[in-house]
Each structure stands twice: as structure tokens, then as C-alpha cells.
Coordinates of C-alpha atoms in Angstrom, one line a residue:
X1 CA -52.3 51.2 -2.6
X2 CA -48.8 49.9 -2.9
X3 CA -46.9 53.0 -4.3
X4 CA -49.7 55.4 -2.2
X5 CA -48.5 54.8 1.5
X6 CA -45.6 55.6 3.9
X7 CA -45.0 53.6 7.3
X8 CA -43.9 55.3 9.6
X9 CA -43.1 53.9 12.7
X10 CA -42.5 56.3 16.5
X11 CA -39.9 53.9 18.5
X12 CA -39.1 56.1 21.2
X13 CA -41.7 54.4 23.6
X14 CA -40.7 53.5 27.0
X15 CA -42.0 51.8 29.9
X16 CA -40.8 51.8 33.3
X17 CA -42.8 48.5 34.4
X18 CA -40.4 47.0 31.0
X19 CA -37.0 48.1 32.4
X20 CA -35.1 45.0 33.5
X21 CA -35.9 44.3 30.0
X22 CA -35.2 47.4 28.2
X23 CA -32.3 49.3 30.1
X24 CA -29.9 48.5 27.6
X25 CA -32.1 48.6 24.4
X26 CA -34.6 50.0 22.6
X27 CA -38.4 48.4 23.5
X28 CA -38.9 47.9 19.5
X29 CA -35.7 45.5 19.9
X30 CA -37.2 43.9 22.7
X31 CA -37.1 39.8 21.8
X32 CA -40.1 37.7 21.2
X33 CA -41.3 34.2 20.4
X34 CA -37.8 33.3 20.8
X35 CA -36.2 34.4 17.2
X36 CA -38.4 37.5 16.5
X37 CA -37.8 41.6 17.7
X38 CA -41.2 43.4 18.9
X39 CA -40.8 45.4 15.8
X40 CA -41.4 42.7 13.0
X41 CA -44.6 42.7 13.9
X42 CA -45.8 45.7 12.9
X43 CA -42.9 46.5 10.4
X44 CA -43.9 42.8 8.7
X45 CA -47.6 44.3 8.6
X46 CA -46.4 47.7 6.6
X47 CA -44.2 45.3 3.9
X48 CA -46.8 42.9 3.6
X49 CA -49.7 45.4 2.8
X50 CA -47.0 46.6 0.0
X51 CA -45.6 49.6 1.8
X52 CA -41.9 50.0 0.6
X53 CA -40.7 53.6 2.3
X54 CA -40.7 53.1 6.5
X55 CA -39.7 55.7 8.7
X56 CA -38.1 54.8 12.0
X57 CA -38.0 57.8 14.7
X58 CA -36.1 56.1 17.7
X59 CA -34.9 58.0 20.7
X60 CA -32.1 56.1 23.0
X61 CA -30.3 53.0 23.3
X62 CA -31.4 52.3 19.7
X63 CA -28.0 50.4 18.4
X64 CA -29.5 46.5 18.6
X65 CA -32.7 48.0 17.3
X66 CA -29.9 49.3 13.9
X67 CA -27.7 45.9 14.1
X68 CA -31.3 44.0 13.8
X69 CA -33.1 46.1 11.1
X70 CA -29.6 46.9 8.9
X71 CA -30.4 48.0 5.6
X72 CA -34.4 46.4 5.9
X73 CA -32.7 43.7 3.7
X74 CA -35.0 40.8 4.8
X75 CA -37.8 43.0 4.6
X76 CA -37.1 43.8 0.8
X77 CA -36.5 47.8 2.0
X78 CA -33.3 48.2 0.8
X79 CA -34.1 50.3 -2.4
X80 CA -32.3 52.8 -4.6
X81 CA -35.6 54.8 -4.2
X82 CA -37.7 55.0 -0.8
X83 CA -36.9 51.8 1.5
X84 CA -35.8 51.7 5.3
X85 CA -34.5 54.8 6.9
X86 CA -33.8 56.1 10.7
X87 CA -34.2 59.2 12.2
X88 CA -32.9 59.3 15.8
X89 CA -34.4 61.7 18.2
X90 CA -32.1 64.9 18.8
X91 CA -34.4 65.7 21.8
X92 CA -33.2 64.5 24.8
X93 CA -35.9 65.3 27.2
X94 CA -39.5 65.1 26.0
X95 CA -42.8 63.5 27.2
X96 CA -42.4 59.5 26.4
X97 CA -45.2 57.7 25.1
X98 CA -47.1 60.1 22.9
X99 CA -47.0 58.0 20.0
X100 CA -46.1 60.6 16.7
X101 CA -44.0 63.6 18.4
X102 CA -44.4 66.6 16.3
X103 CA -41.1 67.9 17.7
X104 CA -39.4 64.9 16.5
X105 CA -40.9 64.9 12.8
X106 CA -40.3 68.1 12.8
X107 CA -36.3 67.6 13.0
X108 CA -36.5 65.5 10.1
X109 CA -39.2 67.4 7.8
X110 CA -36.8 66.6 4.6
X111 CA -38.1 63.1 4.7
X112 CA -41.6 64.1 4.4
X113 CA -41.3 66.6 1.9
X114 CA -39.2 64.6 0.2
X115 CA -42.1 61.6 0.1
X116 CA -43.8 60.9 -2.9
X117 CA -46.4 58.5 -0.9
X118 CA -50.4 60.5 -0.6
X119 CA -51.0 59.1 3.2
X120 CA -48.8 58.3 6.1
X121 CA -49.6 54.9 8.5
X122 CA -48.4 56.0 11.7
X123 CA -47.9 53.3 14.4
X124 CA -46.1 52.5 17.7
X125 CA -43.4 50.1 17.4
X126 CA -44.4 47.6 20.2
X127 CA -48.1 45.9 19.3
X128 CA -47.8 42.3 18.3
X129 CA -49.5 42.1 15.6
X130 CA -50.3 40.9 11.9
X131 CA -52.8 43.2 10.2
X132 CA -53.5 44.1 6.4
X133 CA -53.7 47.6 6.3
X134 CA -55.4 47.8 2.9
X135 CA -58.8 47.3 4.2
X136 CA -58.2 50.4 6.5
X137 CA -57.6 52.4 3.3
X138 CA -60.2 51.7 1.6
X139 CA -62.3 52.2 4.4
X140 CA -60.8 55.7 5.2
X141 CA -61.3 56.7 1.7
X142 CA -64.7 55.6 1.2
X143 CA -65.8 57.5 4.7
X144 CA -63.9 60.2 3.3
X145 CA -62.0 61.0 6.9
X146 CA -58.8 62.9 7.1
X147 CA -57.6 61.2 10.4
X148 CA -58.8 57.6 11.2
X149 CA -57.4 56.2 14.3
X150 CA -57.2 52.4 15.1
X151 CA -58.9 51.2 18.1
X152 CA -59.6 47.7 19.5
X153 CA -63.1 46.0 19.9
X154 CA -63.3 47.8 23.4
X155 CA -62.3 50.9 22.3
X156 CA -59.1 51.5 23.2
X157 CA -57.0 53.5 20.6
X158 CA -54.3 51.0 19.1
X159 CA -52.2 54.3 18.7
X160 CA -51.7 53.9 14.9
X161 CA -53.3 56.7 12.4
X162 CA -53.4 56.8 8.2
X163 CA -53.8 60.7 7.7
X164 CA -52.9 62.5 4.5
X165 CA -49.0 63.3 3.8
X166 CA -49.7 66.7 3.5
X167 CA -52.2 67.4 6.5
X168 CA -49.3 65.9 8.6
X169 CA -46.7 67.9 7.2
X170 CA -49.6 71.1 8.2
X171 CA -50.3 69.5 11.5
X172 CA -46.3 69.5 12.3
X173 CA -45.0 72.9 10.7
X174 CA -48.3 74.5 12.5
X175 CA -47.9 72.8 15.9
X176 CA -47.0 75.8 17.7
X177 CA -50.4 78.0 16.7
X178 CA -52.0 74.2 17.4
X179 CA -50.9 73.4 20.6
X180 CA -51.0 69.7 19.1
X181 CA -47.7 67.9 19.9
X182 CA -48.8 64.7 18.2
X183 CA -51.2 62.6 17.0
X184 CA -53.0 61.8 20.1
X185 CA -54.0 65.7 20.8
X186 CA -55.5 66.3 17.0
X187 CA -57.5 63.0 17.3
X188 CA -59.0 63.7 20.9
X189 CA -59.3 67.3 20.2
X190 CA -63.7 67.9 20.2
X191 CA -63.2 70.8 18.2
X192 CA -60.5 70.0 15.9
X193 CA -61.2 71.3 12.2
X194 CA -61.0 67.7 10.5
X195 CA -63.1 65.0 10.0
X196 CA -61.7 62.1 12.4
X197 CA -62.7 58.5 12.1
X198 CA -62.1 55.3 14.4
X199 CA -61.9 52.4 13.1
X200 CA -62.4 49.3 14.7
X201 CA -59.9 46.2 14.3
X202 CA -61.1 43.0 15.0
X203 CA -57.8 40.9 14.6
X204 CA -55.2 39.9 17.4
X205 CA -53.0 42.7 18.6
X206 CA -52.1 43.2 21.9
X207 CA -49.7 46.3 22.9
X208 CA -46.8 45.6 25.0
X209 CA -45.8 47.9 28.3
X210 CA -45.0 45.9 31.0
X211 CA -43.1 42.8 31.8
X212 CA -46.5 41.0 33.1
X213 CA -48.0 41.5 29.6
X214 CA -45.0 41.0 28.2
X215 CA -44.7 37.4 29.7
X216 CA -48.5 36.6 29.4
X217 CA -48.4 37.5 25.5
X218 CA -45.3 35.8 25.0
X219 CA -46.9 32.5 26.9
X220 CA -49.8 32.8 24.7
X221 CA -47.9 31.9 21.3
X222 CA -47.4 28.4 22.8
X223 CA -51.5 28.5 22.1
X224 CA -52.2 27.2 18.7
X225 CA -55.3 29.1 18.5
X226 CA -53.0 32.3 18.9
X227 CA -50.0 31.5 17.0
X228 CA -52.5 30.7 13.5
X229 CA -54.0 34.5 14.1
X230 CA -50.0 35.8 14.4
X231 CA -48.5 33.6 12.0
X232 CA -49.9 33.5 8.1
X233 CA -48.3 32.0 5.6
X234 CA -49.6 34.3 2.9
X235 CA -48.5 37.6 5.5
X236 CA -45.6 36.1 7.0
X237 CA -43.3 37.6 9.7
X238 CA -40.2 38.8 8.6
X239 CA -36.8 39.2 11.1
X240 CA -33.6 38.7 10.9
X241 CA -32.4 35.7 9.3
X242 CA -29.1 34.2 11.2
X243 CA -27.6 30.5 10.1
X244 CA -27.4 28.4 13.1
X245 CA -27.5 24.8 12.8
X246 CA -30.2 22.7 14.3
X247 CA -30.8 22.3 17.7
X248 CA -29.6 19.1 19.2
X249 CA -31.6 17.1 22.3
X250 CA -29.8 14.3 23.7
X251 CA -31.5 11.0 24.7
X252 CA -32.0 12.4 27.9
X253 CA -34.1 15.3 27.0
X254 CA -37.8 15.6 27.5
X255 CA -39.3 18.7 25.3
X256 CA -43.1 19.5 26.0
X257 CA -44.9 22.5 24.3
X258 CA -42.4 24.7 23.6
X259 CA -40.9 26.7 21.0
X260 CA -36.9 26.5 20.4
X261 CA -34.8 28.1 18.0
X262 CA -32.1 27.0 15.8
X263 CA -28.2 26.4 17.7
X264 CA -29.5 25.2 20.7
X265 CA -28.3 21.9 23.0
X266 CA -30.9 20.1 24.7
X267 CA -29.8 17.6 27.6
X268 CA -32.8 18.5 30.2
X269 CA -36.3 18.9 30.4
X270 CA -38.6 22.0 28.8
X271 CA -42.2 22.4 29.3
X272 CA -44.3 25.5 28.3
X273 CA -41.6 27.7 27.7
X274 CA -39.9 29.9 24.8
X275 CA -36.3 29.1 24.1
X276 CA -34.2 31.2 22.0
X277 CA -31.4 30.6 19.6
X278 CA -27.8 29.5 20.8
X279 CA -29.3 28.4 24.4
X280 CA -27.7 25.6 26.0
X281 CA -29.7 23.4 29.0
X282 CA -27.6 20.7 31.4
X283 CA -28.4 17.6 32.2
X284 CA -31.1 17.3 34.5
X285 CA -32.4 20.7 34.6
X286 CA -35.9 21.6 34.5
X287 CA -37.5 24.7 32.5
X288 CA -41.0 25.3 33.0
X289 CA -43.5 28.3 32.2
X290 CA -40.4 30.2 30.9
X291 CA -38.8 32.8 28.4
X292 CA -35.2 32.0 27.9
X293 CA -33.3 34.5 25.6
X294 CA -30.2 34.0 22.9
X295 CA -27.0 32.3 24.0
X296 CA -27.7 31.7 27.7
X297 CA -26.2 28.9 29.7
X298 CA -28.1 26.7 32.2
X299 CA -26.1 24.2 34.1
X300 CA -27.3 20.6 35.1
X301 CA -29.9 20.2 37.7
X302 CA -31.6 24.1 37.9
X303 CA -34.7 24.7 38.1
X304 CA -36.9 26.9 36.9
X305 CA -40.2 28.6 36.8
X306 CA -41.5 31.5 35.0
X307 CA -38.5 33.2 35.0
X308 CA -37.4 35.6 32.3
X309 CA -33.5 35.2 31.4
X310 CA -32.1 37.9 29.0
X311 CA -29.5 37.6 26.7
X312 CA -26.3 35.9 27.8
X313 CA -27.5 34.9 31.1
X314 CA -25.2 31.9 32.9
X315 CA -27.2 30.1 35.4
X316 CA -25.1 27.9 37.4
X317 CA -25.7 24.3 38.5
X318 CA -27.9 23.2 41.2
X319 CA -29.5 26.7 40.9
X320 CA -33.5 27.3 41.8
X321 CA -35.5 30.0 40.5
X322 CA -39.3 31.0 40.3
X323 CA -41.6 33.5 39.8
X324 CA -45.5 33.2 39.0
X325 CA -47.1 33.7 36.0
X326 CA -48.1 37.3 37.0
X327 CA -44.6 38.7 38.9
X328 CA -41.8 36.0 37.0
X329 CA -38.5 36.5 37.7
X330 CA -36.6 38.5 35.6
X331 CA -32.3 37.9 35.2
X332 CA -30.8 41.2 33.1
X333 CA -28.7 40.4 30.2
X334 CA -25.4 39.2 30.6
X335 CA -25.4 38.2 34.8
X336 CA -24.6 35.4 36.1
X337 CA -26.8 33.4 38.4
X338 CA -26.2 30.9 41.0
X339 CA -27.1 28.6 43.9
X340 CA -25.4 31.0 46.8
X341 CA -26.9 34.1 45.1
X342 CA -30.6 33.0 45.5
X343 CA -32.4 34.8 48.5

């Protein structure tokens, strides 16, 4: 199967209930679990099932979404021959969310032509996930299906399809006799001329598009029973990799079920929550049921409650903040927070 597929992954999804988090990037770039992007997760699932040319179709605000995937390096993608590649969306205006755009394929039909890979694994960029897509191609060959679409125990389609190189490149320079704009329209189409199969995945994958699954799914890692379907030793998941040095907690500190990075400085309490690289928490502070994201400052006695802070957030001392574990409290990147500014 190794040499026989091509990933390609459609990052051009947005969601408006996500946009205190994603107004400045791209949702595949989105953090999670405190070190990883939304993105490994499915790209980590293509490399590991030995697929080694990815297509990434972004649309806007995709430049930490480039600075974090550089040349697919960590994910062994950057080849003389196939490897990682980016095709940003010259469309400006165009109906978000349908996971596959013709129109946007279309732009870049050299890739496909170019391929030597027999079947394409289309996804969305923003499941977390860890699956092995070789039993999905052995199944679809065996039922002998030209489009099978991945849904979840309930039904839902997962929004990822393995269809034949060449029927896509048919389904995308025919679109306009079609009608089909993507992938979506050919698989729900009761008359369509191809034999389209579902396949049902029984493994842990949950699609993020708002800020309350967002939260919830990102709460659920501090689980074990989650984080040993998510995390496998023999399909691991890739990101990044940055040197920091190992996070410090004074004698003060009091750490209780959480998960923190690397370069971070401990002096106050953390229970439940996510902590990213590079964060530092005063003296006497108090972070519970929270998702704290790289390089943000806390001051001494704050507290706080399932609140989200992005990137480079400065919370200033004495500061109180809380949310619930449906409606947290979200802080954009980069502001600063303090006692006078709470309402």
C-alpha cells in the first residue's frame, strides 16, 4: 500500500463558533494537547500508514500552519521525489466547509497528473485522530467500491474518502457537466454512476468546530482511557520538534492532573488543565479546568477557571477569571489581561 496512496489533506475549513481561536490562523494550526497542531493528527495518520506524497490545499491566514509543517521534515516528507507540498487557494470567495473543493483541485491539476500514487485519501484537516488507513484499503478493494466514505459508529460521515486517482481527476475536470463541487455531492448523489461505499470506523476521532468541543476534547486527553486510544507508541504523533529545557516547579508548586510542556516555570498551583510550552505561573496563582497556550505569562495570585488563553497572553496579578466547562472564557493571542479589565 505504501508507494499506492496519496494524502491529501482540504485545510480551508472554517468555523465561526472557533473564531477567537482562529482569526489569526488557519484551524489545521489550531494548538492542542499543549505541544501538538490539530493537523498532526491526521497528517501523523497518513505517514504512519506509509503514505509519503501529502497534498495540503489551505485557503487564508495559512503562514503558522507553513512555519509549523516547513519542509514535513519531522514527518519524514521532505523527499527528492513526492513528499510535503502546499497549494493555497486562489479563490477568495467560495462555500467553506465542503471538504474537497473541485474548484480548488482544479487550480492545481499538475499535482495530480503529475502523481504516480493509484488512489487518493482525502480528509479534513481538523479530526483528532490516530487511524491506520491500511485496513480501509483493503476493505475498499475487496468490496470493489470506487468511492468509500468514512463515517463514525452513528453514522455521521467523518468527511475523509479513498477514491481512485484517476476517477478524481474525472470527477474534477468534468465538474461543470457534473454539477459536483466536491466530494460530498458525488457521495450523497442517489443516482451517481459509481459504486459508493461507507465504511464504518470504530476508533477515537472526534471533529473539531467549535470552541465548546474544542475545550471538551482537549479536557478529555487528561483521561487515560483517551490519551492510550490517541497516543500509540507503534503509530506515534508527529509535530514539531522545538528544544526547550525542562520545565521547572518551585517548592511551592502543587501540579495535579495536568499535562505541561517543556520551558515552562511552575511557582503556583495546576489542576486539570493543559499547559503549553514556555508558560510561566506566579506564585500563588491557581489554574484549574484550563487550556493555557505557548509563552503566556500569569502573575502571582490569579485565578482561573476553564478559561482558554492563546498564545502570548499576559495575565496580570491579582487577576480572576472563569468560564464553565461548556461557555470557558476565551483571551485572543497576544492581550493582556488584568484585575481592572474584568467585568
Amino acid at each position: 500500500m505504501k508507494r499506492k496512496l496519496l494524502g491529501v489533506i482540504d485545510a480551508t475549513t472554517y468555523h465561526e463558533d472557533l473564531e477567537d481561536l482562529v482569526n489569526h490562523r488557519s484551524l489545521a494550526a489550531l494548538p492542542f494537547g499543549g505541544r501538538y497542531r490539530i493537523i498532526d493528527f491526521i497528517l501523523s495518520s497518513m505517514v504512519n500508514s506509509g503514505i509519503r506524497s501529502v497534498a495540503i490545499f489551505p485557503k487564508m491566514q495559512y503562514r503558522s500552519l507553513m512555519d509549523h509543517l516547513g519542509s514535513g521534515k519531522n514527518w519524514d516528507l521532505n523527499r527528492k521525489r513526492d513528499g510535503l507540498f502546499f497549494f493555497p487557494s486562489p479563490i477568495v470567495e467560495s462555500d467553506e466547509n465542503k471538504i474537497g473543493s473541485f474548484e480548488h483541485f482544479a487550480a492545481n491539476m499538475d499535482y495530480f497528473y503529475r502523481s504516480t500514487q493509484e488512489y487518493a485519501f482525502i480528509s479534513n484537516c481538523n479530526t483528532i485522530i490516530n487511524m491506520d488507513i491500511a485496513p480501509i484499503f483493503e476493505w475498499h478493494n475487496e468490496a470493489k467500491c470506487d468511492i468509500t466514505e468514512i463515517r463514525h459508529q452513528d453514522g455521521r460521515s467523518m468527511e475523509m474518502y479513498l477514491i481512485k486517482t484517476s476517477l478524481l481527476v474525472k470527477l474534477i475536470e468534468t465538474r461543470h457537466e457534473t454539477g459536483y463541487t466536491c466530494m460530498k455531492d458525488v457521495v450523497t448523489d442517489l443516482s451517481a454512476a459509481y459504486t459508493i461505499c461507507h465504511y464504518e470506523y470504530n476508533g477515537y476521532a472526534v471533529t473539531i468546530d467549535s470552541i465548546d468541543n474544542y475545550f471538551s476534547t482537549s479536557m478529555k486527553l487528561l483521561e487515560p482511557k483517551v490519551w492510550k486510544q490517541l497516543f500509540l507508541k507503534e503509530q506515534p504523533i508527529i509535530t514539531k520538534v522545538k528544544d526547550e529545557p525542562p520545565t521547572k516547579y518551585v517548592q511551592e508548586s502543587v501540579v495535579n492532573n495536568a499535562m505541561i510542556a517543556n520551558g515552562c516555570h511552575i511557582s503556583g498551583t495546576v489542576e486539570n488543565s493543559i499547559i503549553a510550552r514556555g508558560v510561566k505561573i506566579g506564585k500563588g496563582a491557581v489554574i484549574k479546568n484550563c487550556i493555557i497556550m505557548q509563552k503566556c505569562q500569569i502573575e502571582e495570585n490569579c485565578y482561573l477557571d476553564s478559561v482558554i488563553l492563546d498564545k502570548d497572553v499576559k495575565v496580570e496579578a491579582g487577576t480572576y477569571l472563569t468560564g464553565t466547562a461548556h461557555a470557558p472564557y476565551v483571551i485572543r493571542k497576544g492581550t493582556k489581561q488584568g484585575a481592572l479589565m474584568n467585568s
